[in-house]
Short mmCIF file of C-alpha atoms in Angstrom, two decimals:
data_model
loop_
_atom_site.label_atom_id
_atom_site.label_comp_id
_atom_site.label_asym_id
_atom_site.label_seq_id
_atom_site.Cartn_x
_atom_site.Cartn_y
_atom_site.Cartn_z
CA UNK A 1 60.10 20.20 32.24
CA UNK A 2 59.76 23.20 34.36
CA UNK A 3 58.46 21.65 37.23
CA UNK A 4 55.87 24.70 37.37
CA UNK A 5 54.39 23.77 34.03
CA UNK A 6 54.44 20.00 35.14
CA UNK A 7 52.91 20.98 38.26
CA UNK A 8 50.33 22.45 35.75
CA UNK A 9 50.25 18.89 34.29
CA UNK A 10 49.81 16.76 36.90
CA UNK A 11 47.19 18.57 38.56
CA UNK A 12 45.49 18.53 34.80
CA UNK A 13 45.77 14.74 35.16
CA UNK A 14 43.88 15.14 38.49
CA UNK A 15 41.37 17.53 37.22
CA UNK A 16 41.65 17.22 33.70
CA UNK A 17 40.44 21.04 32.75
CA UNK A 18 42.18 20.84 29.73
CA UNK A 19 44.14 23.50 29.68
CA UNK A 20 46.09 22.86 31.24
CA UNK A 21 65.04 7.64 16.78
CA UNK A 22 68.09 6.58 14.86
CA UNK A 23 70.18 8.05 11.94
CA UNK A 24 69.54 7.96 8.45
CA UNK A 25 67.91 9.78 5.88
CA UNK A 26 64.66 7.46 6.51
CA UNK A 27 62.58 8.74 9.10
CA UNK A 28 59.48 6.94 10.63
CA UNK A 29 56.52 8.01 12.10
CA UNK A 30 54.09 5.36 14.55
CA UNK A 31 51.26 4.11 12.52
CA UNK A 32 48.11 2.57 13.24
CA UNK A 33 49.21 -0.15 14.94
CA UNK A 34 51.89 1.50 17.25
CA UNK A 35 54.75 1.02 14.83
CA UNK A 36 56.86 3.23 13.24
CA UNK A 37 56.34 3.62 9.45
CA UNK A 38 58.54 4.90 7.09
CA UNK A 39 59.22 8.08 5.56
CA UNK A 40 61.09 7.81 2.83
CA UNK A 41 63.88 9.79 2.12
CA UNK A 42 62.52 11.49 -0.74
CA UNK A 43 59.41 12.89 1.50
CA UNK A 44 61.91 13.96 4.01
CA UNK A 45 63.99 17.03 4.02
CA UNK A 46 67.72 17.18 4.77
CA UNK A 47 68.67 19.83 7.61
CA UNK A 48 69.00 22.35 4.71
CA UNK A 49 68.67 26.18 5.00
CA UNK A 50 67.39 26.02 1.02
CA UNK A 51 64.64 24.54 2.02
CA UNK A 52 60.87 26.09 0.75
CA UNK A 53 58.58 24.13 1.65
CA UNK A 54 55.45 25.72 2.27
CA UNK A 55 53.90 24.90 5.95
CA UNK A 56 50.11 24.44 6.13
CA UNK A 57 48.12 24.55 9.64
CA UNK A 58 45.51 22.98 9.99
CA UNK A 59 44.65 23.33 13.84
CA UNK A 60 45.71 25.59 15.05
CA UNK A 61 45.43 29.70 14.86
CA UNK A 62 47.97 30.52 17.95
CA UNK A 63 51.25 30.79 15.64
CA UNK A 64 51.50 30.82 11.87
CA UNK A 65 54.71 29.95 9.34
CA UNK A 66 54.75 32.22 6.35
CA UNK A 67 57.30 30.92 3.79
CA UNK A 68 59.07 34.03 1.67
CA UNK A 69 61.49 34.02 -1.23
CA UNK A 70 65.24 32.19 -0.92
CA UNK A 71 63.85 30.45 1.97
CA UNK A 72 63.15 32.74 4.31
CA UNK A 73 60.51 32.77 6.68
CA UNK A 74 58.13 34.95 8.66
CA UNK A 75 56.99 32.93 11.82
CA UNK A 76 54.43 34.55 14.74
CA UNK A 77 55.02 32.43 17.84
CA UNK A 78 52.36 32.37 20.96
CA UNK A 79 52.71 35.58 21.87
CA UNK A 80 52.20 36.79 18.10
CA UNK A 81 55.73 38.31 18.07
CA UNK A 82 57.29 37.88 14.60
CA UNK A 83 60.20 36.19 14.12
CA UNK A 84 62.44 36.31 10.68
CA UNK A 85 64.12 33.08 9.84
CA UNK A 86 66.56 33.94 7.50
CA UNK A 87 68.73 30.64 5.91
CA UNK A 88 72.60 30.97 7.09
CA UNK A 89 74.22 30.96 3.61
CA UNK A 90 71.80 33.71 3.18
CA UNK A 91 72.45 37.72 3.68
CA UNK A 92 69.84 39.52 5.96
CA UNK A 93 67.49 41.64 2.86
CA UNK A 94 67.73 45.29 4.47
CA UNK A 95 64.02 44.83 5.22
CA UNK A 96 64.49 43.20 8.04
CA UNK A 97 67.48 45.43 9.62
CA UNK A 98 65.00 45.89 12.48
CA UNK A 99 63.73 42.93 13.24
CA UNK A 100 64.34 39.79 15.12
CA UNK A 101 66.43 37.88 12.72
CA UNK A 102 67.45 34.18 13.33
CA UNK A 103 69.74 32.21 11.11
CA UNK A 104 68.28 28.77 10.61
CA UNK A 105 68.71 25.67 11.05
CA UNK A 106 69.70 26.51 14.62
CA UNK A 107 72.71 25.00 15.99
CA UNK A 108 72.59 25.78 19.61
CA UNK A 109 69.05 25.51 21.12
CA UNK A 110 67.58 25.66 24.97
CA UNK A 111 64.14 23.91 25.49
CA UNK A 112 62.51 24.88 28.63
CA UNK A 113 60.03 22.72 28.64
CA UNK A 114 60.45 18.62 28.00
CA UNK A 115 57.14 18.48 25.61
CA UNK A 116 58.99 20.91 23.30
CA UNK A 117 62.33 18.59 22.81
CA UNK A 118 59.34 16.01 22.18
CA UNK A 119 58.41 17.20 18.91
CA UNK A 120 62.56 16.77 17.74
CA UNK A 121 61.58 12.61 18.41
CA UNK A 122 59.62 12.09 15.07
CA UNK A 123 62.47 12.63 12.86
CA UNK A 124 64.18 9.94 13.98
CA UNK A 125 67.44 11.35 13.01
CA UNK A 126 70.04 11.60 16.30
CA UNK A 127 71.59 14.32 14.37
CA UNK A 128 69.37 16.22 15.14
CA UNK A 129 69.66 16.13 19.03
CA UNK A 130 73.07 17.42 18.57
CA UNK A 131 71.51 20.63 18.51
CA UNK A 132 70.04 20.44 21.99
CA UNK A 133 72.46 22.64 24.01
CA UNK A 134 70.33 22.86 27.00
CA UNK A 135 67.13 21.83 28.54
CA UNK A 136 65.69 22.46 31.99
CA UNK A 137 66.04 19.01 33.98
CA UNK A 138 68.64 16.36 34.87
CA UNK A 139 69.15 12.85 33.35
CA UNK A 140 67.01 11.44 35.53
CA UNK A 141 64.02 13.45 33.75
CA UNK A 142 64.61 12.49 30.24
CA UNK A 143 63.97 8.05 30.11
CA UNK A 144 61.54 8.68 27.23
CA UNK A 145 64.17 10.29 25.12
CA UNK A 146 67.29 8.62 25.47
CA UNK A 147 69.38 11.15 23.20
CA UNK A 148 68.96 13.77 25.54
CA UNK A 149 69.37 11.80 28.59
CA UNK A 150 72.61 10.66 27.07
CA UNK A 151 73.66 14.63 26.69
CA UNK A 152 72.50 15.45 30.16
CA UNK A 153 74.74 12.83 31.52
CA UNK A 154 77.74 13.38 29.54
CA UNK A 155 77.44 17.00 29.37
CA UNK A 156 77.10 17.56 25.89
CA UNK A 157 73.48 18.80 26.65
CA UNK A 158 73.52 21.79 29.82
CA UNK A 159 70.51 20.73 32.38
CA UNK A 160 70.28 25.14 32.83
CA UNK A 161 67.92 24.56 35.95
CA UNK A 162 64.33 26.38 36.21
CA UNK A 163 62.79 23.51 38.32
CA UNK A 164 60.43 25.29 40.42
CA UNK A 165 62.02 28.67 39.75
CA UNK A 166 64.53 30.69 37.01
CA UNK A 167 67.64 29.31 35.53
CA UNK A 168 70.91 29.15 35.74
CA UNK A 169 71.45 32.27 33.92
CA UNK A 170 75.14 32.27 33.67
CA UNK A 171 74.86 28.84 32.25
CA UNK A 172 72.70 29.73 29.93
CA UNK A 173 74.50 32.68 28.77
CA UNK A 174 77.78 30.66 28.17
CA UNK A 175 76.12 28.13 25.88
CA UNK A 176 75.57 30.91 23.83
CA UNK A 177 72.11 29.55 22.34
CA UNK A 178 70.51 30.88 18.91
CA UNK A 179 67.09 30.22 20.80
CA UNK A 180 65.14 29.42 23.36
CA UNK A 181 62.23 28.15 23.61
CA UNK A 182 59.86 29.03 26.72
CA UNK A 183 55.87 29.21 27.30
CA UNK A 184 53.24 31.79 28.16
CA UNK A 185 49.84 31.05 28.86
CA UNK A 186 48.07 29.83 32.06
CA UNK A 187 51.80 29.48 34.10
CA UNK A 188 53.58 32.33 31.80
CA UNK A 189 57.86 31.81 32.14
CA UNK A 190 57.41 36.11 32.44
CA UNK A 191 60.47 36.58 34.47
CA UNK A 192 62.77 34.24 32.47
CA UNK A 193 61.47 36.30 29.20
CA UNK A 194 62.63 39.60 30.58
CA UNK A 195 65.63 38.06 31.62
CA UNK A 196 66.61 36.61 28.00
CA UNK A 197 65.30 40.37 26.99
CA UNK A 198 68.09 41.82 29.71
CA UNK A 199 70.58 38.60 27.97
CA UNK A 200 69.80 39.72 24.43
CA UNK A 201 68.76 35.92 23.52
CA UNK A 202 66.58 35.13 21.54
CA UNK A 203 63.51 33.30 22.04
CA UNK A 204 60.26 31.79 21.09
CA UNK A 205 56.96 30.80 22.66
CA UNK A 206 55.60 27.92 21.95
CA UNK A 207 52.16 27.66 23.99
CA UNK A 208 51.35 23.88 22.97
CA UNK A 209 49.96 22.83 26.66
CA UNK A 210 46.75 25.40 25.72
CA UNK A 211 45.36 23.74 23.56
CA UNK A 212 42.20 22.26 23.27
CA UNK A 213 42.38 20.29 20.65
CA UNK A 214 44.96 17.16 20.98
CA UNK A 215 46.24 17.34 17.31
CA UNK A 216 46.87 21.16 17.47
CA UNK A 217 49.04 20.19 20.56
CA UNK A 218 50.80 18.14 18.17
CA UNK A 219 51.09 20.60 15.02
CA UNK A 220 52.88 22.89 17.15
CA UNK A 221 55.78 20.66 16.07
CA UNK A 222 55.87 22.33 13.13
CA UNK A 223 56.80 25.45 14.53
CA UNK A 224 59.82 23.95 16.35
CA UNK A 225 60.96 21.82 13.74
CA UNK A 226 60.77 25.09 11.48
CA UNK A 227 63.88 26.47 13.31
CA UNK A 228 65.46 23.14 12.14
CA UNK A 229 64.35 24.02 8.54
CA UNK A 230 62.54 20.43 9.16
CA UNK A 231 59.44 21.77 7.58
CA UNK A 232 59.26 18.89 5.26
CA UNK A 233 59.33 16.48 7.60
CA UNK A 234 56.85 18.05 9.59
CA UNK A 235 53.90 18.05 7.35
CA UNK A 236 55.10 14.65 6.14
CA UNK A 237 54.61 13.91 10.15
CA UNK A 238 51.31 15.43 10.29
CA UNK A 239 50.03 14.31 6.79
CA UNK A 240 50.49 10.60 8.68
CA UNK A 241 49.02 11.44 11.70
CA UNK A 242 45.95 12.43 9.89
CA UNK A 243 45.83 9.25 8.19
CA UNK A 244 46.32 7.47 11.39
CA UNK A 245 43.30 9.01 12.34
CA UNK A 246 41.13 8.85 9.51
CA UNK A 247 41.60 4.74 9.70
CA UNK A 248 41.04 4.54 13.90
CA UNK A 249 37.76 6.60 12.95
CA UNK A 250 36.92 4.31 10.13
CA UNK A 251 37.93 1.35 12.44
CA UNK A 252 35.27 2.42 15.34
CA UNK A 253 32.56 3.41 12.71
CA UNK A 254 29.18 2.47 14.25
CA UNK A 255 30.23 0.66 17.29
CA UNK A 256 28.41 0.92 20.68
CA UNK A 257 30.29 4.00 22.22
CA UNK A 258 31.07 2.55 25.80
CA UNK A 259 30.97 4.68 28.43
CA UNK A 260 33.65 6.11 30.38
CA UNK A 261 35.18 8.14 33.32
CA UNK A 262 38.84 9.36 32.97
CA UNK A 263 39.20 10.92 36.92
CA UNK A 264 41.67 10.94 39.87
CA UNK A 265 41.30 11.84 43.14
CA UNK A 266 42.99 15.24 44.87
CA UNK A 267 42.99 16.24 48.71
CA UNK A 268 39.83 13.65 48.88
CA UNK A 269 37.75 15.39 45.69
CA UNK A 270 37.17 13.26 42.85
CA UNK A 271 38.45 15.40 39.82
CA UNK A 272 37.20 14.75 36.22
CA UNK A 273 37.40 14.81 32.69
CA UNK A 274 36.81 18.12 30.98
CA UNK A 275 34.88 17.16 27.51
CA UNK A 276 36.44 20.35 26.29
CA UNK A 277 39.55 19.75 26.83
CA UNK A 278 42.38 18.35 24.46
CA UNK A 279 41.90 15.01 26.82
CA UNK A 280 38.08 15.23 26.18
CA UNK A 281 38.16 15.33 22.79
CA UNK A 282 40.29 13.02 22.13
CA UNK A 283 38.01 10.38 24.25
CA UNK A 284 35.48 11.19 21.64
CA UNK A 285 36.93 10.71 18.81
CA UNK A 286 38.77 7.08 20.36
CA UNK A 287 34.58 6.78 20.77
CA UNK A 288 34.35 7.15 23.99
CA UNK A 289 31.45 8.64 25.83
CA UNK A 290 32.05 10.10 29.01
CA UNK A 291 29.33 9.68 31.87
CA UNK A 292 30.50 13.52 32.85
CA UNK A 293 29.49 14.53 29.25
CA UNK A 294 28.02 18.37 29.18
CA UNK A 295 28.86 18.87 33.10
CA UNK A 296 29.66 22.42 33.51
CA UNK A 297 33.75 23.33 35.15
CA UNK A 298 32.19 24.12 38.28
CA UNK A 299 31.01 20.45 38.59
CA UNK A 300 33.59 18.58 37.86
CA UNK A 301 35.11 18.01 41.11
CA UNK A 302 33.07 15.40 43.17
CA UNK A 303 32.82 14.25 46.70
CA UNK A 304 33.74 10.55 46.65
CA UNK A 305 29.97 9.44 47.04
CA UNK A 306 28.93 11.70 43.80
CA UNK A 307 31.60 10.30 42.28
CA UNK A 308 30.74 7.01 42.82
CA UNK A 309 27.24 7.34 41.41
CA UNK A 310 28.08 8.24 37.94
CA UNK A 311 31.55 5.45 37.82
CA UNK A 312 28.75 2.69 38.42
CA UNK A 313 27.30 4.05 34.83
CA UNK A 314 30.85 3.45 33.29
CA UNK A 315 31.81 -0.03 31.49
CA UNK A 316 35.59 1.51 31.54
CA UNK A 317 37.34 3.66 34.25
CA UNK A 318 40.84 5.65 33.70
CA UNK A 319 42.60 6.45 36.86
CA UNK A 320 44.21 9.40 35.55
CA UNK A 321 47.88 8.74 36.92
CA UNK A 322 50.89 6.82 36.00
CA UNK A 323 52.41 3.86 37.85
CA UNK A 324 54.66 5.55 39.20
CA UNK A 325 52.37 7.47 41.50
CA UNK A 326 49.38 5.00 41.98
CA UNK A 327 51.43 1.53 41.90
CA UNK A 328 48.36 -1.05 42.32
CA UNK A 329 45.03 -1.09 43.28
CA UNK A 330 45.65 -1.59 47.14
CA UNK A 331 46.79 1.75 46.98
CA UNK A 332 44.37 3.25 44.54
CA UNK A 333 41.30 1.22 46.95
CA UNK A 334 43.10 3.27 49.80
CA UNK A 335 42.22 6.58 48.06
CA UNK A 336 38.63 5.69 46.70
CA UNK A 337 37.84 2.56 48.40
CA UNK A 338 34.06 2.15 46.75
CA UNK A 339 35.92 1.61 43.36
CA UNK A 340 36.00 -2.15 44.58
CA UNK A 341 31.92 -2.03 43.82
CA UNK A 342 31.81 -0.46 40.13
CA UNK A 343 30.79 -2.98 37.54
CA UNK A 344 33.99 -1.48 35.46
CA UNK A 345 36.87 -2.46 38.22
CA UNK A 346 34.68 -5.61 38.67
CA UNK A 347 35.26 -6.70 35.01
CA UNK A 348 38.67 -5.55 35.09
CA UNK A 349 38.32 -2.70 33.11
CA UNK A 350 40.20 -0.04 35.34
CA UNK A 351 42.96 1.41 33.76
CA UNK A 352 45.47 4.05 33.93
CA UNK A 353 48.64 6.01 32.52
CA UNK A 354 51.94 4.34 31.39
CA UNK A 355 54.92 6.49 32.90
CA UNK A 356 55.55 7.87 29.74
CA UNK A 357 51.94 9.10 29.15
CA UNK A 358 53.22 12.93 29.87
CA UNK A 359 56.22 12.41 27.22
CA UNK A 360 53.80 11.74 24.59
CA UNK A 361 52.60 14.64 22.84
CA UNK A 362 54.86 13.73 19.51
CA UNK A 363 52.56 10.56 19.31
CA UNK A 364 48.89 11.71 19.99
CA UNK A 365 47.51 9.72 17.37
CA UNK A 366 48.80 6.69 18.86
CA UNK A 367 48.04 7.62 22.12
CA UNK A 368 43.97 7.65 20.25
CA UNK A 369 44.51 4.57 18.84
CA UNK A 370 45.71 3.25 22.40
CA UNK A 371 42.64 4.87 23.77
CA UNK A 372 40.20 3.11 20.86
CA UNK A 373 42.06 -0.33 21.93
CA UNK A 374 40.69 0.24 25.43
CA UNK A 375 37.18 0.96 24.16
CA UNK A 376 36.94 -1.78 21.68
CA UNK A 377 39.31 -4.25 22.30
CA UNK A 378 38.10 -6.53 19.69
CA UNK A 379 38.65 -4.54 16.62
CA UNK A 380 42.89 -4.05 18.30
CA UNK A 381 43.44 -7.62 18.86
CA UNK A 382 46.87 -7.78 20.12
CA UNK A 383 47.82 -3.99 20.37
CA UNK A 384 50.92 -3.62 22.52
CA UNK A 385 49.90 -0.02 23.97
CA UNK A 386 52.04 2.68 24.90
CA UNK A 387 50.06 4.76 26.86
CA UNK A 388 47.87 3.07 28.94
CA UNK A 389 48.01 -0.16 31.84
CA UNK A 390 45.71 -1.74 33.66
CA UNK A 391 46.12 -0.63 37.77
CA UNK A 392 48.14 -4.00 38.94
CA UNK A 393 46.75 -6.31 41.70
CA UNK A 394 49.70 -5.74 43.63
#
């Protein structure tokens, strides 16, 4: 990930705005109990350019999939620029002569940005990382998708650069890609765009990391997959999310909605939870209410002692960082040493993100689900959960 956008990221785990595999022809997708359920290989759809399946979107307004005749389609990406995806044993209808034409599936693609190579995980198909030719971060980056750390390591896959900056250009060039796919929005890649404009390379915005809503950060799968003509698979993928869901909704029907905080602490101000933000919402429908509900931007970063008086309210706190940066709770005590008072840490109900949390945007549904476990633990008896730890003792 560009270490920009992650920057963008991280400091969204801190102050939570909100805007911030294996071959076959099965493919699986995680149900409700954090396994991976089966899509069978008449739902899926081969890597085939004569594919027509039609793509519906259901969250999201900031791109759009229009499917024409003998396959082609007519995408609009974040920046509403339209894109013609014309099927390789197809000829480009003189129509299009002057517009930006790419042959699908794509064969050589650059992802500049590690949430986009996420949505390529659902298919479960390692063919399809074979397509990777280049992403923006070394081996060490990529432990939640072992296909691509593989390629980084062996050089199959190019790591182009961009940490903290622009590309390796030169690189990039040479691999010769039929895309790439960069972001806009809040941290906008603006001078790698003009760049691939100066290149002649194509490209295409995919803005997921705006979103507000957690499942239309997750339908923007469909848009990558579409360059894949994996359109098949990806309402298949989204038809199960929605059922996985439906059921944790159906599940949590009624209950007592316990009340939370989901905050972190950030040059000593105690950053929160923004209910309108794709993190927010998905609290409430896992049925969580915050104790920050309705709080205005402006007043969601605290003083410690503010904090404090509102995480006494909460039967569950979410120290919204991974292991890897908040190891246990002598160090988290060392950052907001009054935690050791609330009624929540007291009942051992402090939690936090797994190391992978970041890496999860293919799998927001189980991500709720892991959420709703942490709520109401009795109705997920025996969850193993992928996104969320208790802080260790030690």
């Amino acid at each position: 990930m560009n270490k920009t956008k992650l920057l963008a990221l991280l400091l969204s785990a801190a102050m939570i705005t909100g805007s911030l595999v294996g071959c076959g022809n099965d493919q699986k997708t995680p149900d409700a109990n954090g396994e991976a359920s089966q899509i069978s290989s008449s739902q899926s759809s081969e890597t085939s350019s004569a594919s027509v399946t039609e793509t519906k979107i259901e969250y999201t307004n900031a791109f759009s999939i229009e499917t024409m005749e003998n396959g082609i389609k007519k995408v609009k990406d974040g920046e509403n620029r339209e894109l013609i995806l014309v099927p390789k044993e197809i000829e480009v209808p003189s129509e299009y002569a002057d517009s930006i034409v790419i042959k699908t599936p794509v064969e050589r693609a650059v992802f500049l940005s590690s949430t986009q190579v996420c949505s390529l995980r659902p298919l479960n198909k390692d063919e399809i990382f074979k397509h990777v030719a280049g992403v923006n971060g070394g081996a060490e980056q990529w432990d939640a998708i072992p296909q691509i750390k593989q390629g980084v390591t062996d050089g199959s896959i190019k790591n182009v650069g961009g940490d903290m900056g622009e590309p390796d250009y030169e690189l990039l060039a040479s691999i010769n890609p039929d895309i790439v796919f960069v972001y806009t929005g809040s941290y906008p890649q603006t001078d790698i765009i003009e760049k691939l404009k100066e290149l002649g390379i194509n490209y295409a915005v995919d803005n997921e990391y705006m979103e507000k809503d957690y499942l239309a950060r997750m339908e923007w799968a469909k848009f990558i997959l579409t360059f894949f003509n994996e359109d098949e698979a990806a309402n298949n993928l989204m038809n199960n999310v929605n059922t996985n869901i439906d059921n944790m909704k159906k599940t949590i029907e009624g209950l007592k909605k316990p009340k939370v905080v989901f905050a972190s602490e950030y040059n000593g101000m105690i950053n929160v939870s923004n209910s309108d933000s794709w993190l927010g919402n998905m609290i409430k429908d896992a049925g969580g209410e915050s104790v920050f509900e309705g709080v205005p931007d402006d007043g969601l970063s605290l003083s410690l002692e503010d904090f404090i008086v509102k995480a006494n309210e909460a039967d569950i706190i979410v120290y919204t960082s991974t292991p890897k940066w908040m190891p246990n709770m002598e160090a988290l005590l060392e950052k907001i040493p009054q935690l050791a008072d609330c009624e929540a840490v007291k009942k051992g109900n402090l939690w936090q993100y797994t190391d992978s949390f970041w890496m999860g945007i293919d799998r927001s549904d189980i991500m709720a689900e892991d959420m709703a476990a942490i709520f109401y633990p009795e109705k997920y008896e025996g969850r193993e959960l992928q996104f969320f730890v208790k802080v260790a003792d030690k």
